[in-house]
JSON list of C-alpha atoms in Angstrom, two decimals:
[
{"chain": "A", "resi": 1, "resn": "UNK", "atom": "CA", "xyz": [-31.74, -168.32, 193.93]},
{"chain": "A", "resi": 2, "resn": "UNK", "atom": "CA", "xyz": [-32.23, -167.97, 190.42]},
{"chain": "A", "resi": 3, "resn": "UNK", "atom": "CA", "xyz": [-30.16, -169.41, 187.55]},
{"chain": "A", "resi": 4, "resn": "UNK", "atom": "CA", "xyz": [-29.90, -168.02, 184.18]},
{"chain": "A", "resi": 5, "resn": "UNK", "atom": "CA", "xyz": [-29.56, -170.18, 181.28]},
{"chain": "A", "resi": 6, "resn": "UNK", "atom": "CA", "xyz": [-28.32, -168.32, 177.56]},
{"chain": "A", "resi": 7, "resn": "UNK", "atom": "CA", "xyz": [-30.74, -170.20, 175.35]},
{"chain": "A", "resi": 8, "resn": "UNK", "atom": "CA", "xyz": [-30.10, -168.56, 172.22]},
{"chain": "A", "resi": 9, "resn": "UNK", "atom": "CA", "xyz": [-27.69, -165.69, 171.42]},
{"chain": "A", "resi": 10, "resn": "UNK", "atom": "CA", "xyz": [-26.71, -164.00, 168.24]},
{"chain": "A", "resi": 11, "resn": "UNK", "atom": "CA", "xyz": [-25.36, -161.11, 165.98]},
{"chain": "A", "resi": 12, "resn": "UNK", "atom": "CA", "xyz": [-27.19, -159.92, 162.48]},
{"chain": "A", "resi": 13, "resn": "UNK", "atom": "CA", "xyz": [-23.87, -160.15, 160.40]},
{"chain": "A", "resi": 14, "resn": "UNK", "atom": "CA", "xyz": [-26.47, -158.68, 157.27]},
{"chain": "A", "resi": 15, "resn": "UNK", "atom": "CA", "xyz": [-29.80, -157.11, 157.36]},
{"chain": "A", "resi": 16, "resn": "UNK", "atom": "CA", "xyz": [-32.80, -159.41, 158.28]},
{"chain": "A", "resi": 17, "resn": "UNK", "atom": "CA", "xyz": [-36.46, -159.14, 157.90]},
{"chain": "A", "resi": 18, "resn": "UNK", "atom": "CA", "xyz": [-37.37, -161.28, 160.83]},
{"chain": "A", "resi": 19, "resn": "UNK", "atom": "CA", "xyz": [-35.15, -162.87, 163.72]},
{"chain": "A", "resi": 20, "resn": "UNK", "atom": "CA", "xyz": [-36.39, -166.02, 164.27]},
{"chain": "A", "resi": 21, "resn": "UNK", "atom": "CA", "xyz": [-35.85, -168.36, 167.87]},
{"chain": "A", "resi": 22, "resn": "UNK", "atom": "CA", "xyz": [-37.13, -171.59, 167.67]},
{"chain": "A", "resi": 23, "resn": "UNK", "atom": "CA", "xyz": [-36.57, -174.90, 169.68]},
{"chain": "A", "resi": 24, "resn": "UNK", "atom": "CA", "xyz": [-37.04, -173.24, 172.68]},
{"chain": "A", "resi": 25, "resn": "UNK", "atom": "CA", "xyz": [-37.45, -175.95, 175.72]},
{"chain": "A", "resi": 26, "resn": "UNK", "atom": "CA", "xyz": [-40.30, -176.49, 177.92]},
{"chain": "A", "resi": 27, "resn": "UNK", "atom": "CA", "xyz": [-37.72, -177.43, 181.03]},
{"chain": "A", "resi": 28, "resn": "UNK", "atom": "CA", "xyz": [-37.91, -173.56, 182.20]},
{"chain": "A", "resi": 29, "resn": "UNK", "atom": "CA", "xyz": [-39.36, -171.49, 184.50]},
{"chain": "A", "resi": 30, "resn": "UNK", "atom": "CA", "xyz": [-40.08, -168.33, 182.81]},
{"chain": "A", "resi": 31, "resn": "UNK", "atom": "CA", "xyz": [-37.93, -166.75, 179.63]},
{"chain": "A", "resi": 32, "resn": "UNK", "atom": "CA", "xyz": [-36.41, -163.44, 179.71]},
{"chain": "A", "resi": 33, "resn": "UNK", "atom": "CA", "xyz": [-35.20, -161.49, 176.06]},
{"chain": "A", "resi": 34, "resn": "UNK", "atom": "CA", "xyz": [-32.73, -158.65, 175.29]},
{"chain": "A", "resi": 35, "resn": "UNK", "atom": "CA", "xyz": [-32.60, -157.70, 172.36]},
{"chain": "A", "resi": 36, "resn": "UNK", "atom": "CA", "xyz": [-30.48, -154.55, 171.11]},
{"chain": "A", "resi": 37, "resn": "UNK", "atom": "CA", "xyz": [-31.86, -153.27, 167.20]},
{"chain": "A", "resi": 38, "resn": "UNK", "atom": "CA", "xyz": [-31.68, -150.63, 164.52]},
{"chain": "A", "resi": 39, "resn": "UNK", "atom": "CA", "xyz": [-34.39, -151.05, 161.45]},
{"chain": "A", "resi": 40, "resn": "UNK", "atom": "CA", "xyz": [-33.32, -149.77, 158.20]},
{"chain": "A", "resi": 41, "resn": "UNK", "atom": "CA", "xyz": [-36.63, -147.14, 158.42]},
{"chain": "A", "resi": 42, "resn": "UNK", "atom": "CA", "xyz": [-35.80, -143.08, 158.25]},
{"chain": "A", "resi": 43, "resn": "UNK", "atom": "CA", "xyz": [-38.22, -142.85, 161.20]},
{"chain": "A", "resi": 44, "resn": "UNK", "atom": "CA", "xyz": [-37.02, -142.09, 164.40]},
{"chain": "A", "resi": 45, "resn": "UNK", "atom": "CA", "xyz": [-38.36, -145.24, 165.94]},
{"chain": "A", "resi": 46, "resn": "UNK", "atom": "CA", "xyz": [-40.88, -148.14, 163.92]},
{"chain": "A", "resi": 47, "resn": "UNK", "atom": "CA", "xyz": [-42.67, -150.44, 166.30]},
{"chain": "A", "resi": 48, "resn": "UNK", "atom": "CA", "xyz": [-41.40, -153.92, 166.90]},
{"chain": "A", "resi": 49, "resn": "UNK", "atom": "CA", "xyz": [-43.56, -156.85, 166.32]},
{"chain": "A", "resi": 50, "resn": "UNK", "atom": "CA", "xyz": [-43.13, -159.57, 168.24]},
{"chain": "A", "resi": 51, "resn": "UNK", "atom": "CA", "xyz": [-45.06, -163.21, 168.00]},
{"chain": "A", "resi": 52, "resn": "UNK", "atom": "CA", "xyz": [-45.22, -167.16, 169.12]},
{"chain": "A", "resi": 53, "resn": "UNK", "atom": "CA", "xyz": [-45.00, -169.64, 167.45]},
{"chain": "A", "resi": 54, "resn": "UNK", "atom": "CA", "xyz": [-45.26, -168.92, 164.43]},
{"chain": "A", "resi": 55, "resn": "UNK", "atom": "CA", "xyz": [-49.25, -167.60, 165.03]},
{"chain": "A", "resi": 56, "resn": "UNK", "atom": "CA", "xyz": [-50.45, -164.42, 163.53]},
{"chain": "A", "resi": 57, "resn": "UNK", "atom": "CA", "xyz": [-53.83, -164.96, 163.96]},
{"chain": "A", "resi": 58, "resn": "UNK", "atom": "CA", "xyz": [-56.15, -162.45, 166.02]},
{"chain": "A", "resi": 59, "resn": "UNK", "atom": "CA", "xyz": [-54.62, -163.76, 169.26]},
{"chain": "A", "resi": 60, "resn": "UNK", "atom": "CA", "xyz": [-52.74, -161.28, 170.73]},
{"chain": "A", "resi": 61, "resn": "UNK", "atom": "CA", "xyz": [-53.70, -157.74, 173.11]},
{"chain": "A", "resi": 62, "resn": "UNK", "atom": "CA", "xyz": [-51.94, -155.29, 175.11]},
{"chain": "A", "resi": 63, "resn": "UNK", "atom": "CA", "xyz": [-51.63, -152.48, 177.40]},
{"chain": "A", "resi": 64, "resn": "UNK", "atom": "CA", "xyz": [-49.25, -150.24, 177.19]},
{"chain": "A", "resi": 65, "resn": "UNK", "atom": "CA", "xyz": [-48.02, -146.67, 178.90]},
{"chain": "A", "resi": 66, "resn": "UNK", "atom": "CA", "xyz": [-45.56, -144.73, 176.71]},
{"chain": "A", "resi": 67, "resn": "UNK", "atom": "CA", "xyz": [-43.69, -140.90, 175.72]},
{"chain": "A", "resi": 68, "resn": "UNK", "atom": "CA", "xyz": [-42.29, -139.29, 173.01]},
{"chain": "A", "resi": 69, "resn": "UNK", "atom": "CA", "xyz": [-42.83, -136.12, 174.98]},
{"chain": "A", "resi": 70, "resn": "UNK", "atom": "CA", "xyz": [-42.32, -134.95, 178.30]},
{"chain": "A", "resi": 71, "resn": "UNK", "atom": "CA", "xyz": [-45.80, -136.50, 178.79]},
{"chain": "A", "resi": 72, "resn": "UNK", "atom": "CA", "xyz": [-47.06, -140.40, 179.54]},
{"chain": "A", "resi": 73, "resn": "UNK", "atom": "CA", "xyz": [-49.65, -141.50, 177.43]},
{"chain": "A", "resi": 74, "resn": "UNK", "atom": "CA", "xyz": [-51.24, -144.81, 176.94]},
{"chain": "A", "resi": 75, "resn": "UNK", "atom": "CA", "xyz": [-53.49, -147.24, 174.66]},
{"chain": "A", "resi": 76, "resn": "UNK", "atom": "CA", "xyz": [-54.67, -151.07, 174.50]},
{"chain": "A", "resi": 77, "resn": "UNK", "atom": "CA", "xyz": [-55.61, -152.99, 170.97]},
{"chain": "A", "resi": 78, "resn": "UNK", "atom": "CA", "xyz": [-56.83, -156.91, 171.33]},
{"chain": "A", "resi": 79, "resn": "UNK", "atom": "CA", "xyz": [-58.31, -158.99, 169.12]},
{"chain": "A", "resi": 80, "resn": "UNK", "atom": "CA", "xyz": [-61.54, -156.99, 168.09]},
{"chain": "A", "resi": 81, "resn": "UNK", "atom": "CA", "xyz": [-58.67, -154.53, 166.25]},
{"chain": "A", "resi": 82, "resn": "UNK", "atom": "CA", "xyz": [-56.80, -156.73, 163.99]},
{"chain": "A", "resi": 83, "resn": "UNK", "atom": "CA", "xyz": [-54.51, -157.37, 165.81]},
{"chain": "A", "resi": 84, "resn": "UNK", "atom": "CA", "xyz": [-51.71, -160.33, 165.03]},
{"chain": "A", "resi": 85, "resn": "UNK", "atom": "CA", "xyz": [-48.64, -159.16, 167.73]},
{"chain": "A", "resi": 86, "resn": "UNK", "atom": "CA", "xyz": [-47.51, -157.53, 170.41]},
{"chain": "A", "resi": 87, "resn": "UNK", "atom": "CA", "xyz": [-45.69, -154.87, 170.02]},
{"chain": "A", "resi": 88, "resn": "UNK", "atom": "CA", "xyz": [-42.15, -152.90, 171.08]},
{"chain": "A", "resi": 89, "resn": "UNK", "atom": "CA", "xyz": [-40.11, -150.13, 169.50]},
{"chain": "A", "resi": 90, "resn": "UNK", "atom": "CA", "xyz": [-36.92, -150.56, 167.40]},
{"chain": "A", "resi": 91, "resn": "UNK", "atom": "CA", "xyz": [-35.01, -147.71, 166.52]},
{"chain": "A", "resi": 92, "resn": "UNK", "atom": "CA", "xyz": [-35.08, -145.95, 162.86]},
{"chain": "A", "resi": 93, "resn": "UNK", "atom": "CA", "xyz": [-31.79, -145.89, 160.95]},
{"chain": "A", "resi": 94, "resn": "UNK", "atom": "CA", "xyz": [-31.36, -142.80, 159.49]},
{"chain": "A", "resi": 95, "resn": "UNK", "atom": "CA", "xyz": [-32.71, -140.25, 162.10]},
{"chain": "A", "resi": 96, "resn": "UNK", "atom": "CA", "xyz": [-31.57, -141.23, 165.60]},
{"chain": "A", "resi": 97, "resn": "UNK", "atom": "CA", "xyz": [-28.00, -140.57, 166.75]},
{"chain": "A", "resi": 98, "resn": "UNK", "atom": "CA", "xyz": [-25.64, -142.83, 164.18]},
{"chain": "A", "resi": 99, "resn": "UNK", "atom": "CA", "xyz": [-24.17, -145.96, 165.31]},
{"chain": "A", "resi": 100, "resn": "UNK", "atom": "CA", "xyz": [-26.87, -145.70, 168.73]},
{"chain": "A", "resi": 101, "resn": "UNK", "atom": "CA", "xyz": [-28.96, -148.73, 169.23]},
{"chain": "A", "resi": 102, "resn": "UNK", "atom": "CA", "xyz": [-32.30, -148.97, 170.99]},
{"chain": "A", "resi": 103, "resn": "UNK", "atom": "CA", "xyz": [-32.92, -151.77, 173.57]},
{"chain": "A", "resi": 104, "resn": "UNK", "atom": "CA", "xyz": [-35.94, -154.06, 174.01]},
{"chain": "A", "resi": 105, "resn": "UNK", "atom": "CA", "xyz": [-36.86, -156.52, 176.95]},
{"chain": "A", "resi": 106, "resn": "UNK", "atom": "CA", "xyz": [-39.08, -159.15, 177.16]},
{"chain": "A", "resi": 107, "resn": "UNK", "atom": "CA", "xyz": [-40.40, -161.25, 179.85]},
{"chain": "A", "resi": 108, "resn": "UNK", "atom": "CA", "xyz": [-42.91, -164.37, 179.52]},
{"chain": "A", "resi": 109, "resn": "UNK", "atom": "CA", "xyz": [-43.35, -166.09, 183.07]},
{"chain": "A", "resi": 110, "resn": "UNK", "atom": "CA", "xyz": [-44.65, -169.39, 183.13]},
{"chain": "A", "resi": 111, "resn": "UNK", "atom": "CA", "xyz": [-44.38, -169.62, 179.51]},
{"chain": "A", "resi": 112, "resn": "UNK", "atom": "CA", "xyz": [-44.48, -173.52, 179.50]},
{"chain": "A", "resi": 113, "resn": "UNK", "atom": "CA", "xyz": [-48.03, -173.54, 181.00]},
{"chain": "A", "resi": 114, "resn": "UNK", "atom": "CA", "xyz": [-50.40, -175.19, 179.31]},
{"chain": "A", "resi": 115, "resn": "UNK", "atom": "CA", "xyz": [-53.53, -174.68, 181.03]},
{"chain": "A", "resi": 116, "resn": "UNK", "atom": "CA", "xyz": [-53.81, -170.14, 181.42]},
{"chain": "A", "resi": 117, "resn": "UNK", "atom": "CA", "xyz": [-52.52, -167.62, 178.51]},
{"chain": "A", "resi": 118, "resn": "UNK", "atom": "CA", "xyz": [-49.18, -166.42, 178.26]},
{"chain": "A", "resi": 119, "resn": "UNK", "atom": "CA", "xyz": [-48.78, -163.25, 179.50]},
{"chain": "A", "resi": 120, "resn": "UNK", "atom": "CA", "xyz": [-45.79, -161.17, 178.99]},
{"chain": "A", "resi": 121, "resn": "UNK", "atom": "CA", "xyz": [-44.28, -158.12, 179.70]},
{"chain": "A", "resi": 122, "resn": "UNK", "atom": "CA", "xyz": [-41.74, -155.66, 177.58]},
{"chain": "A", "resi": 123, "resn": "UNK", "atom": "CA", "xyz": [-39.69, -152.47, 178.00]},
{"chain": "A", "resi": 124, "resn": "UNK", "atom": "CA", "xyz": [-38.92, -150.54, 174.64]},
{"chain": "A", "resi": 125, "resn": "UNK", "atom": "CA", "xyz": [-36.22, -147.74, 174.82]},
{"chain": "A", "resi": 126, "resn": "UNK", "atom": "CA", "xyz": [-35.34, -145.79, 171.10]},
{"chain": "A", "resi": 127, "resn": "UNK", "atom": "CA", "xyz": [-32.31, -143.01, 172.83]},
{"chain": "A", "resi": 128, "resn": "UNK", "atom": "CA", "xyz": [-31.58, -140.39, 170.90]},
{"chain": "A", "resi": 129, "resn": "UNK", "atom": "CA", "xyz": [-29.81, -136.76, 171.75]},
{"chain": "A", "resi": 130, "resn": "UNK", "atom": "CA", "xyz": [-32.60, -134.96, 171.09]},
{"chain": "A", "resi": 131, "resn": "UNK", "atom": "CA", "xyz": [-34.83, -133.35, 173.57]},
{"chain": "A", "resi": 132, "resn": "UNK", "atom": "CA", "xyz": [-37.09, -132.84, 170.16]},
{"chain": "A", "resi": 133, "resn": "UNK", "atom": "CA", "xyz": [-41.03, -134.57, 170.61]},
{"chain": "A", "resi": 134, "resn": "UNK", "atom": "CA", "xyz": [-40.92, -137.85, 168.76]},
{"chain": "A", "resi": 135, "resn": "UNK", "atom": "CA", "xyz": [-37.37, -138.05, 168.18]},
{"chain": "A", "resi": 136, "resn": "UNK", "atom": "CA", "xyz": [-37.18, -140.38, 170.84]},
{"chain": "A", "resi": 137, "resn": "UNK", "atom": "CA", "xyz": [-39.16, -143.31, 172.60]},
{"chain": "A", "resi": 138, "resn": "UNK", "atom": "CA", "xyz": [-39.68, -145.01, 176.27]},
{"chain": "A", "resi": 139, "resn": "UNK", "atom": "CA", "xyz": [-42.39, -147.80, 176.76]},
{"chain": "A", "resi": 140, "resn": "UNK", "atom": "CA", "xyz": [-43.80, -150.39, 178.92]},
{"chain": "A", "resi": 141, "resn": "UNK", "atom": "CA", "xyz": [-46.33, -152.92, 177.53]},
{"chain": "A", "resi": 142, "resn": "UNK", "atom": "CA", "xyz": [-48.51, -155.72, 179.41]},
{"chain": "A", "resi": 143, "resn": "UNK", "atom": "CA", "xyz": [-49.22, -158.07, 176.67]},
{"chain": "A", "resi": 144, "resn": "UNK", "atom": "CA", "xyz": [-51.21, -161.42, 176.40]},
{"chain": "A", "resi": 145, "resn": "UNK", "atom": "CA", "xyz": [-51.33, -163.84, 173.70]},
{"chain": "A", "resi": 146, "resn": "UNK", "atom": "CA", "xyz": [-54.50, -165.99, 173.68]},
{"chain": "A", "resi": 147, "resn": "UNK", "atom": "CA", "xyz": [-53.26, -169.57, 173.11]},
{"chain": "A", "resi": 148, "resn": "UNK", "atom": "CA", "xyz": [-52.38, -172.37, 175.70]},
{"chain": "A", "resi": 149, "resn": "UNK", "atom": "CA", "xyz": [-49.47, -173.99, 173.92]},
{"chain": "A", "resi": 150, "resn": "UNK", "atom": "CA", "xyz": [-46.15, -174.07, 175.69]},
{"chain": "A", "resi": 151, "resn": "UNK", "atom": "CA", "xyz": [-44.10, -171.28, 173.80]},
{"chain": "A", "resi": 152, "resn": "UNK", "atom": "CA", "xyz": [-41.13, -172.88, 171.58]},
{"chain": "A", "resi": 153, "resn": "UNK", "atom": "CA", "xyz": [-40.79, -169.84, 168.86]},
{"chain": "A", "resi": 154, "resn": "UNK", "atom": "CA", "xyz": [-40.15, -165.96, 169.37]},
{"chain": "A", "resi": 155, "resn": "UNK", "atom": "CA", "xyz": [-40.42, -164.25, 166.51]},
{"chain": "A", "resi": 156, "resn": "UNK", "atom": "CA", "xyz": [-39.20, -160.65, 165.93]},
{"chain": "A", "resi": 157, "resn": "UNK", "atom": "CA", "xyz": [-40.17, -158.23, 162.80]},
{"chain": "A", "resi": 158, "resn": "UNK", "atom": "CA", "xyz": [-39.79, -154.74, 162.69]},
{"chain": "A", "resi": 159, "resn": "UNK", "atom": "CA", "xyz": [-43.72, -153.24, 162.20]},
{"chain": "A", "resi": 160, "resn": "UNK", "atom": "CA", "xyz": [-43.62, -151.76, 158.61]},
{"chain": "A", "resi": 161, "resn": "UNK", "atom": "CA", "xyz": [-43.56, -153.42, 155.46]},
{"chain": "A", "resi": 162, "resn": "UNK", "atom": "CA", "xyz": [-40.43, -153.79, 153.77]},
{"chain": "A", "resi": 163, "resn": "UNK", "atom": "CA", "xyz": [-38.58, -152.53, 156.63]},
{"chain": "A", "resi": 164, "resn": "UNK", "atom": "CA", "xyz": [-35.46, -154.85, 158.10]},
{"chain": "A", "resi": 165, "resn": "UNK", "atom": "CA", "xyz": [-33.65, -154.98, 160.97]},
{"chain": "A", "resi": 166, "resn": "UNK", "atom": "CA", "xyz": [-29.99, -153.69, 160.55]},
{"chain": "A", "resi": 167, "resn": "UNK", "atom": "CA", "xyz": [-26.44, -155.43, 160.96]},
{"chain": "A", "resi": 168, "resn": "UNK", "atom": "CA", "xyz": [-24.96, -155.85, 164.61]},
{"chain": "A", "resi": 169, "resn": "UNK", "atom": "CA", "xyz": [-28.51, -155.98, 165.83]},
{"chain": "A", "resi": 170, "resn": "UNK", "atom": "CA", "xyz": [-28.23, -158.33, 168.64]},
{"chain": "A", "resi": 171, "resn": "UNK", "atom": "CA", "xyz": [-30.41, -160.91, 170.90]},
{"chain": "A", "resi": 172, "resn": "UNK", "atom": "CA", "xyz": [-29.92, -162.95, 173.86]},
{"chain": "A", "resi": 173, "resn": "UNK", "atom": "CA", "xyz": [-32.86, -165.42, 174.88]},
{"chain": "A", "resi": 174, "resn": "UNK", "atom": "CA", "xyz": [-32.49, -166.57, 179.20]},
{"chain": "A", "resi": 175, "resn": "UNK", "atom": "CA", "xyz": [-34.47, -169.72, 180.48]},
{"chain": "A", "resi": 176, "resn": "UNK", "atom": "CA", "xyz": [-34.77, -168.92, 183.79]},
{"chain": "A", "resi": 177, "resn": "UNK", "atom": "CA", "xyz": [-35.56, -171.57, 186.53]},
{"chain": "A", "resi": 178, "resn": "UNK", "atom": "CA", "xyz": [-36.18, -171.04, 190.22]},
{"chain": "A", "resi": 179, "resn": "UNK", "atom": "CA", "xyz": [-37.75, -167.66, 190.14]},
{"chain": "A", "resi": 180, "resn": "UNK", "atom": "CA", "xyz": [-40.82, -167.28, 191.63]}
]
């Protein structure tokens, strides 16, 4: 049976431009992350950077399927394209439904492992009441970042400069152990 550990939680009291979990222990199996966000953008949705330990180099790819539209589409970017995260969706301020919140999940099995990559996978949803095309958002992403290091830092930043992530935006990080 699996147990669940809260690692980290917390509340944005203000606006931030980056949410920030460090000291995360090696002692886990894999690492699971909620995390529940408004940006302060006019877009409907931004995307949602995430990255490890502190590295922004060319490290990172992924695969993703995703819709604004009644239909699925999909793309990959790696290394070769610039590339310095993995990314989610985070919903825009001003133009989604007021006070809703989009919801982003993360999972990094074996993230301790020293000897493969970590690879991870995420689920982006930006709701809105709007049946409009790109007013709202649904994706799935396979990502990999191309380092060995165990992974003690998550760091989250909303994609465009300048933008921040809004007030009551909330995280939870999980260490989970005995999952296979």
């Amino acid at each position: 049976m699996a147990c669940w550990n809260v690692i980290a939680t917390s509340e944005l009291s203000s606006s931030a431009a980056t949410i920030t979990i460090g000291s995360i222990p090696s002692s886990y199996d894999h690492l699971y992350l909620t995390f529940s966000g408004r940006n302060g953008r006019t877009a409907y949705y931004q995307y949602l950077a995430y990255e490890f330990n502190g590295d922004n180099d060319f490290d990172y790819s992924y695969t993703r399927i995703y819709s604004t539209t009644g239909t699925a589409y999909g793309d990959h970017e790696d290394s070769s394209d610039s590339l310095r995260h993995i990314r989610g969706d985070v919903s825009g301020s001003n133009s989604v439904l007021a006070d809703t919140f989009s919801t982003f999940t993360l999972w990094v099995p074996h993230y301790a492992d020293t000897s493969n990559f970590t690879s991870t996978i995420s689920r982006s949803v930006v709701p809105n009441n709007s049946s409009t095309s790109n007013e709202w958002y649904v994706t799935q992403t396979a990502g990999l970042f191309r380092e060995t290091g165990a992974i003690s830092q998550i760091m989250l930043k909303p994609g465009a400069l300048g933008a921040e992530f809004m007030d009551y935006s909330t995280y939870t990080l999980y260490g989970i152990n005995g999952a296979s």
